[in-house]
Short mmCIF file of C-alpha atoms in Angstrom, two decimals:
data_model
loop_
_atom_site.label_atom_id
_atom_site.label_comp_id
_atom_site.label_asym_id
_atom_site.label_seq_id
_atom_site.Cartn_x
_atom_site.Cartn_y
_atom_site.Cartn_z
CA MET A 945 -19.96 -20.56 23.46
CA SER A 946 -16.48 -21.97 23.27
CA GLY A 947 -15.75 -25.84 23.32
CA GLU A 948 -18.47 -26.41 20.69
CA LEU A 949 -17.74 -27.34 17.29
CA PRO A 950 -19.49 -25.07 14.62
CA ALA A 951 -21.18 -26.24 11.31
CA THR A 952 -18.06 -24.90 9.45
CA PHE A 953 -15.84 -27.27 11.27
CA VAL A 954 -13.95 -29.70 8.74
CA LYS A 955 -12.09 -32.57 10.24
CA GLY A 956 -8.81 -33.31 9.11
CA PHE A 957 -8.44 -29.41 7.96
CA HIS A 958 -9.06 -27.41 10.99
CA ASN A 959 -6.71 -27.28 13.97
CA GLU A 960 -9.57 -28.81 16.35
CA GLU A 961 -8.06 -27.50 19.49
CA LEU A 962 -8.19 -24.02 18.52
CA VAL A 963 -11.72 -24.26 16.88
CA ARG A 964 -12.87 -25.51 20.32
CA ARG A 965 -11.07 -22.60 21.82
CA MET A 966 -12.75 -20.15 19.63
CA GLU A 967 -16.23 -18.83 20.70
CA TYR A 968 -18.95 -18.85 17.91
CA ARG A 969 -21.74 -16.39 18.06
CA GLU A 970 -25.30 -16.08 16.59
CA LEU A 971 -25.20 -13.46 13.94
CA GLY A 972 -28.54 -11.94 14.22
CA ASN A 973 -31.24 -14.08 13.01
CA THR A 974 -29.20 -15.38 9.76
CA GLY A 975 -28.76 -18.77 11.69
CA LEU A 976 -24.73 -18.39 11.01
CA ARG A 977 -22.61 -18.99 14.12
CA VAL A 978 -19.72 -16.84 13.42
CA SER A 979 -16.20 -16.72 14.95
CA LYS A 980 -15.57 -14.05 17.70
CA VAL A 981 -12.62 -12.86 15.69
CA ALA A 982 -13.08 -12.08 11.99
CA LEU A 983 -10.77 -11.29 9.22
CA GLY A 984 -11.10 -8.32 7.31
CA GLY A 985 -10.08 -8.11 3.73
CA ALA A 986 -9.09 -4.35 3.43
CA THR A 987 -5.48 -5.26 4.45
CA LEU A 988 -5.31 -8.05 2.13
CA SER A 989 -4.05 -5.69 -0.70
CA GLY A 990 -1.18 -3.64 -1.81
CA LEU A 991 -3.39 -0.53 -2.76
CA LEU A 992 -3.42 0.67 0.60
CA TYR A 993 -0.63 -0.69 2.03
CA ASN A 994 2.77 -0.47 -0.16
CA ASN A 995 4.50 -3.00 1.86
CA PHE A 996 1.98 -5.78 1.38
CA ASP A 997 3.55 -9.32 1.11
CA ARG A 998 0.90 -11.13 -1.15
CA GLU A 999 2.50 -14.55 -0.42
CA GLU A 1000 2.17 -14.00 3.56
CA GLY A 1001 -1.37 -12.69 3.04
CA ILE A 1002 -2.29 -15.88 1.46
CA ARG A 1003 -0.82 -17.96 3.98
CA THR A 1004 -2.39 -15.88 6.93
CA VAL A 1005 -5.95 -16.13 5.33
CA GLN A 1006 -5.52 -20.28 5.53
CA GLU A 1007 -3.92 -20.25 8.72
CA ALA A 1008 -7.04 -17.85 10.23
CA ILE A 1009 -9.48 -20.27 8.84
CA LYS A 1010 -7.44 -23.42 10.29
CA SER A 1011 -7.36 -21.53 13.70
CA GLY A 1012 -10.81 -21.32 13.70
CA ILE A 1013 -11.72 -17.75 12.22
CA ASN A 1014 -14.91 -18.71 9.89
CA TYR A 1015 -15.93 -14.98 9.09
CA ILE A 1016 -14.29 -13.04 6.16
CA ASP A 1017 -15.18 -9.59 4.78
CA THR A 1018 -13.95 -7.89 1.56
CA ALA A 1019 -14.89 -5.69 -1.15
CA PRO A 1020 -14.28 -4.57 -4.65
CA VAL A 1021 -12.70 -1.45 -3.50
CA TYR A 1022 -10.01 -3.25 -1.40
CA GLY A 1023 -7.60 -3.41 -4.38
CA ASN A 1024 -6.69 -7.09 -5.25
CA SER A 1025 -8.27 -8.28 -2.05
CA GLU A 1026 -11.01 -10.64 -3.73
CA LYS A 1027 -8.67 -12.11 -6.18
CA LEU A 1028 -6.14 -12.94 -3.24
CA LEU A 1029 -9.03 -14.54 -1.32
CA GLY A 1030 -9.77 -16.43 -4.19
CA GLU A 1031 -6.56 -17.73 -4.57
CA ALA A 1032 -5.90 -18.48 -0.92
CA LEU A 1033 -9.36 -20.30 -0.75
CA LYS A 1034 -8.74 -22.81 -3.48
CA GLY A 1035 -7.61 -25.56 -0.99
CA VAL A 1036 -10.04 -24.85 1.71
CA PRO A 1037 -13.25 -26.55 1.88
CA ARG A 1038 -16.11 -24.25 1.04
CA GLU A 1039 -18.24 -25.16 4.06
CA ALA A 1040 -15.13 -23.94 6.47
CA TYR A 1041 -15.80 -20.16 6.08
CA TYR A 1042 -18.65 -17.67 5.60
CA LEU A 1043 -17.89 -14.72 2.98
CA ALA A 1044 -19.15 -11.33 2.86
CA THR A 1045 -18.37 -8.82 -0.02
CA LYS A 1046 -20.03 -5.42 -1.01
CA VAL A 1047 -21.25 -3.24 -3.83
CA ALA A 1048 -21.43 0.27 -4.35
CA ARG A 1049 -17.83 1.50 -3.46
CA TYR A 1050 -15.44 0.57 -6.24
CA GLU A 1051 -12.62 3.65 -6.61
CA PHE A 1052 -10.51 5.84 -4.85
CA ASP A 1053 -11.11 8.73 -7.23
CA PRO A 1054 -13.78 10.85 -5.28
CA GLN A 1055 -15.72 11.37 -8.66
CA ARG A 1056 -16.14 7.76 -9.55
CA MET A 1057 -15.77 6.49 -5.62
CA PHE A 1058 -19.52 5.32 -5.25
CA ASP A 1059 -22.41 4.01 -7.62
CA TYR A 1060 -25.47 2.69 -6.06
CA THR A 1061 -27.06 2.03 -9.01
CA ALA A 1062 -29.11 -1.16 -9.77
CA ALA A 1063 -27.17 -1.74 -13.08
CA ARG A 1064 -23.49 -1.38 -11.49
CA ALA A 1065 -24.83 -3.44 -8.44
CA ARG A 1066 -25.54 -6.26 -10.59
CA GLU A 1067 -22.39 -5.91 -12.77
CA SER A 1068 -20.45 -5.90 -9.40
CA VAL A 1069 -21.80 -8.91 -7.92
CA LYS A 1070 -20.78 -10.97 -10.92
CA GLU A 1071 -17.20 -9.60 -11.01
CA SER A 1072 -16.79 -10.35 -7.36
CA LEU A 1073 -17.80 -14.10 -7.77
CA GLN A 1074 -15.51 -14.29 -10.66
CA ARG A 1075 -12.60 -12.69 -8.85
CA LEU A 1076 -13.19 -15.03 -5.65
CA GLY A 1077 -13.64 -17.99 -7.65
CA LEU A 1078 -17.09 -18.91 -6.02
CA ASP A 1079 -20.62 -19.41 -7.34
CA ARG A 1080 -22.08 -17.89 -4.21
CA VAL A 1081 -21.27 -15.67 -1.14
CA ASP A 1082 -22.86 -15.75 2.08
CA ILE A 1083 -23.54 -12.15 2.72
CA LEU A 1084 -23.99 -9.24 0.12
CA GLN A 1085 -23.42 -5.73 1.50
CA VAL A 1086 -24.04 -2.28 0.27
CA HIS A 1087 -20.79 -0.43 1.32
CA ASP A 1088 -20.86 2.84 3.12
CA VAL A 1089 -24.80 3.72 2.97
CA ASP A 1090 -23.72 6.96 4.77
CA ALA A 1091 -22.01 8.28 1.82
CA ALA A 1092 -25.40 7.58 -0.71
CA PRO A 1093 -27.10 10.67 -1.76
CA SER A 1094 -29.85 9.36 0.32
CA LEU A 1095 -31.07 6.31 1.59
CA ASP A 1096 -34.02 6.14 -0.83
CA ILE A 1097 -31.40 4.85 -3.58
CA VAL A 1098 -29.99 2.22 -1.14
CA LEU A 1099 -33.49 0.77 -0.49
CA ASN A 1100 -35.09 1.15 -3.64
CA GLU A 1101 -32.36 0.61 -6.16
CA THR A 1102 -29.07 -1.30 -4.74
CA ILE A 1103 -30.78 -3.60 -2.39
CA PRO A 1104 -33.32 -5.00 -4.53
CA VAL A 1105 -30.43 -6.08 -7.00
CA LEU A 1106 -29.15 -7.99 -3.81
CA GLU A 1107 -32.54 -9.27 -3.32
CA GLU A 1108 -32.28 -10.94 -7.07
CA TYR A 1109 -29.10 -12.59 -6.06
CA VAL A 1110 -30.32 -14.22 -2.94
CA LYS A 1111 -33.58 -15.49 -4.69
CA GLU A 1112 -30.94 -16.77 -7.36
CA GLY A 1113 -29.09 -18.85 -4.79
CA LYS A 1114 -25.84 -16.67 -5.23
CA ALA A 1115 -25.95 -15.10 -1.60
CA ARG A 1116 -27.78 -16.04 1.57
CA PHE A 1117 -28.36 -12.65 3.54
CA ILE A 1118 -28.05 -8.75 2.88
CA GLY A 1119 -26.15 -6.39 4.74
CA ILE A 1120 -25.06 -2.75 4.97
CA THR A 1121 -21.93 -1.02 6.06
CA GLY A 1122 -20.86 2.38 7.27
CA TYR A 1123 -18.86 4.67 9.69
CA ASP A 1124 -22.19 6.67 10.92
CA SER A 1125 -24.19 4.32 13.41
CA ALA A 1126 -26.97 6.39 13.25
CA VAL A 1127 -27.39 6.30 9.53
CA LEU A 1128 -26.90 2.44 9.62
CA GLN A 1129 -29.61 2.30 12.36
CA GLU A 1130 -32.03 4.45 9.97
CA CYS A 1131 -31.44 2.30 7.09
CA ALA A 1132 -31.92 -1.06 8.83
CA GLU A 1133 -35.38 0.38 10.39
CA ARG A 1134 -36.78 1.40 7.20
CA GLY A 1135 -35.58 -1.53 5.55
CA LYS A 1136 -36.83 -3.64 8.27
CA GLY A 1137 -36.98 -7.43 7.26
CA ARG A 1138 -34.84 -6.75 4.25
CA ILE A 1139 -31.45 -5.99 5.71
CA GLN A 1140 -30.14 -8.95 8.29
CA VAL A 1141 -26.58 -7.63 8.82
CA ILE A 1142 -25.00 -4.34 9.91
CA LEU A 1143 -21.17 -3.46 9.66
CA ASN A 1144 -20.00 -0.34 11.71
CA TYR A 1145 -16.31 0.24 11.71
CA ALA A 1146 -14.15 2.24 14.11
CA ARG A 1147 -17.12 2.98 16.18
CA TYR A 1148 -16.48 1.07 19.45
CA THR A 1149 -12.70 1.56 20.10
CA LEU A 1150 -10.73 3.18 22.91
CA LEU A 1151 -11.53 6.38 20.94
CA ASP A 1152 -15.03 6.10 20.42
CA ASN A 1153 -18.07 4.22 21.98
CA THR A 1154 -20.64 5.29 19.68
CA LEU A 1155 -21.88 1.92 18.48
CA GLN A 1156 -22.79 0.95 21.99
CA ARG A 1157 -25.94 3.42 21.86
CA HIS A 1158 -27.45 1.92 18.95
CA MET A 1159 -27.08 -1.87 20.02
CA LYS A 1160 -30.50 -2.02 21.85
CA ALA A 1161 -32.08 -1.02 18.42
CA PHE A 1162 -30.11 -3.63 16.27
CA ARG A 1163 -31.10 -6.18 18.65
CA GLU A 1164 -34.78 -5.36 18.39
CA LEU A 1165 -34.41 -5.41 14.76
CA ASN A 1166 -32.96 -8.77 14.74
CA VAL A 1167 -30.01 -7.50 12.92
CA GLY A 1168 -26.76 -9.20 13.14
CA VAL A 1169 -24.07 -6.68 14.16
CA VAL A 1170 -20.31 -6.85 13.09
CA CYS A 1171 -17.96 -4.78 14.83
CA ALA A 1172 -15.12 -3.73 12.82
CA SER A 1173 -11.71 -2.03 12.88
CA ALA A 1174 -10.71 -2.18 16.73
CA HIS A 1175 -7.45 -0.56 15.92
CA ALA A 1176 -9.25 2.41 13.99
CA LEU A 1177 -7.77 1.71 10.65
CA GLY A 1178 -4.34 1.29 12.02
CA LEU A 1179 -4.57 4.36 14.32
CA LEU A 1180 -4.24 2.28 17.54
CA SER A 1181 -1.05 0.39 17.06
CA ASN A 1182 2.56 0.50 18.06
CA SER A 1183 3.55 0.92 14.33
CA GLY A 1184 0.89 3.83 13.86
CA PRO A 1185 -1.20 4.48 11.04
CA TYR A 1186 -0.32 4.90 7.24
CA SER A 1187 -0.04 8.37 5.59
CA TRP A 1188 -3.79 8.25 4.12
CA HIS A 1189 -5.22 8.08 7.74
CA PRO A 1190 -8.38 10.47 7.77
CA ALA A 1191 -7.85 11.31 11.75
CA SER A 1192 -7.32 14.76 12.92
CA PRO A 1193 -3.93 15.85 14.09
CA GLU A 1194 -5.25 15.81 17.90
CA LEU A 1195 -6.02 12.14 17.31
CA LEU A 1196 -2.74 11.37 15.49
CA ALA A 1197 -1.07 13.09 18.56
CA LEU A 1198 -3.23 10.96 20.93
CA ALA A 1199 -2.34 7.71 19.40
CA ARG A 1200 1.20 8.38 19.17
CA ARG A 1201 1.40 9.25 22.77
CA ALA A 1202 -0.42 5.75 23.77
CA ALA A 1203 1.82 3.91 21.48
CA ASP A 1204 4.79 5.46 22.83
CA ILE A 1205 3.72 4.52 26.28
CA CYS A 1206 2.89 1.01 25.04
CA LYS A 1207 6.36 0.68 23.65
CA GLU A 1208 8.13 1.94 26.79
CA ARG A 1209 6.29 -0.69 28.91
CA ASN A 1210 6.85 -3.49 26.18
CA VAL A 1211 3.02 -3.84 25.22
CA GLU A 1212 1.64 -3.91 21.84
CA LEU A 1213 -1.20 -1.29 21.79
CA GLY A 1214 -3.03 -3.07 19.09
CA LYS A 1215 -3.62 -5.95 21.33
CA LEU A 1216 -4.82 -3.91 24.08
CA ALA A 1217 -7.29 -2.16 21.65
CA MET A 1218 -8.67 -5.34 20.22
CA TYR A 1219 -9.29 -6.91 23.72
CA HIS A 1220 -11.00 -3.68 24.70
CA THR A 1221 -13.35 -3.59 21.41
CA MET A 1222 -14.39 -7.40 22.17
CA GLN A 1223 -15.80 -6.35 25.42
CA LEU A 1224 -18.66 -5.11 23.44
CA GLU A 1225 -21.74 -7.05 24.53
CA GLY A 1226 -24.29 -8.12 21.83
CA ALA A 1227 -21.90 -7.88 18.46
CA GLY A 1228 -21.80 -11.11 16.67
CA THR A 1229 -18.20 -10.78 15.76
CA PHE A 1230 -15.28 -8.34 15.76
CA LEU A 1231 -13.78 -7.68 12.25
CA THR A 1232 -10.00 -6.63 11.85
CA GLY A 1233 -7.34 -6.33 9.36
CA MET A 1234 -4.59 -9.09 9.55
CA PRO A 1235 -2.11 -8.62 6.71
CA ASN A 1236 0.22 -11.29 8.11
CA ARG A 1237 0.48 -14.24 10.55
CA GLN A 1238 1.87 -11.94 13.48
CA GLN A 1239 -0.80 -9.78 13.64
CA LEU A 1240 -3.09 -12.70 13.27
CA GLN A 1241 -1.37 -14.30 16.35
CA THR A 1242 -1.37 -10.96 18.33
CA ASN A 1243 -5.33 -10.75 17.85
CA LEU A 1244 -5.72 -14.72 18.48
CA ASN A 1245 -3.85 -14.25 21.58
CA ALA A 1246 -5.90 -11.05 22.69
CA PHE A 1247 -8.79 -13.43 22.55
CA PHE A 1248 -7.75 -16.96 23.45
CA ASP A 1249 -5.44 -15.40 26.41
CA GLY A 1250 -6.58 -12.07 27.37
CA LEU A 1251 -4.32 -9.87 28.90
CA THR A 1252 -1.87 -10.19 31.09
CA PRO A 1253 -1.91 -8.33 34.51
CA HIS A 1254 0.94 -5.95 33.28
CA GLU A 1255 -1.17 -5.44 30.11
CA GLN A 1256 -4.24 -4.79 31.84
CA SER A 1257 -2.35 -2.33 33.95
CA VAL A 1258 -1.27 -0.57 30.90
CA LEU A 1259 -4.87 -0.76 29.47
CA GLN A 1260 -6.09 0.97 32.39
CA TYR A 1261 -3.63 3.49 32.47
CA LEU A 1262 -4.38 4.69 29.10
CA LYS A 1263 -8.10 4.81 29.70
CA GLU A 1264 -7.62 7.10 32.80
CA ASN A 1265 -4.42 9.28 31.33
CA VAL A 1266 -4.98 9.21 27.72
CA PHE A 1267 -8.24 7.89 26.29
CA THR A 1268 -10.17 10.18 28.72
CA LYS A 1269 -12.85 11.64 26.58
CA SER A 1270 -14.94 10.47 23.58
CA HIS A 1271 -13.04 11.44 20.13
CA ARG A 1272 -14.45 11.59 16.86
CA TRP A 1273 -13.53 11.68 13.27
CA GLY A 1274 -16.19 13.42 11.96
CA SER A 1275 -18.46 12.47 8.92
CA ILE A 1276 -17.44 9.84 6.36
CA LEU A 1277 -16.78 12.87 4.11
CA SER A 1278 -13.93 13.82 5.90
CA THR A 1279 -12.44 10.07 4.83
CA VAL A 1280 -13.28 11.20 1.31
CA ASN A 1281 -11.67 14.49 1.42
CA ARG A 1282 -8.61 12.96 2.88
CA LEU A 1283 -8.67 10.28 0.00
CA GLU A 1284 -9.03 12.95 -2.67
CA LYS A 1285 -5.32 14.07 -1.88
CA LEU A 1286 -3.65 10.56 -2.41
#
């Protein structure tokens, strides 16, 4: 509900007007009230985005928090994202934000990309805390459970390590992430009571509404839902995706057509995509990468101001003439196979 100040509000640090305009929602049964717009850490690195400006990224993190965004997500595999956040957060009151990081995915070499073992998870959390410069995080997540050899190793080996860190006070809650919504639901059901948050990416966008089918199950499990990547990893933007994007030629062409229409009509496709995704009922927060303040402002505008009548008409046109059927990227393996070529 907008207008109320969240527990993360720090007088003298935040822009109180923007914080009061931001909507804060309960994240499952965690007791955390998180901003409807959340900051994703994947774009806060030069690993995937070779034109990334580190100083601009730091300023973007700080401005995002001052503007009312109180949920930040990162991971070891996101290049130097954790180190950048550690630097950006030095002057930020710890109570002003909630931070989530991950274990189990570490490199882009397919042979060493994933490791769900207890030993590696235990070391990973130590390394993440050191890079972040923090003594605790709010949520520890198992990264891409849909890529694990089986959910047995996730539930019987990886998650028990995260539970140890929760008992030690170095984390508060446990989450799982992935692209395959059905696998996330299965894992949450099998780990009922042990998993408090799920993060699903690129599964409720202008291209794909799969996540919607699972929302009732997640609600019944009392699991908080983080809906990530409204822009489908950069696919739904006027500037278009990076060369490593795993989408099929068909989807790439579809997105280019949508971007061309938006550019002709002086509209940003990314704003339309963010607005559309934020209409999903039941999600706690909508996570998106924002490597610079310009993109931060675009996403905040999509929330604070909604769409103009002109933008609404363009969005409706795209839904009726471009995004006319459900599209899929395929399994998580398609992503791995594409990344193997980098």
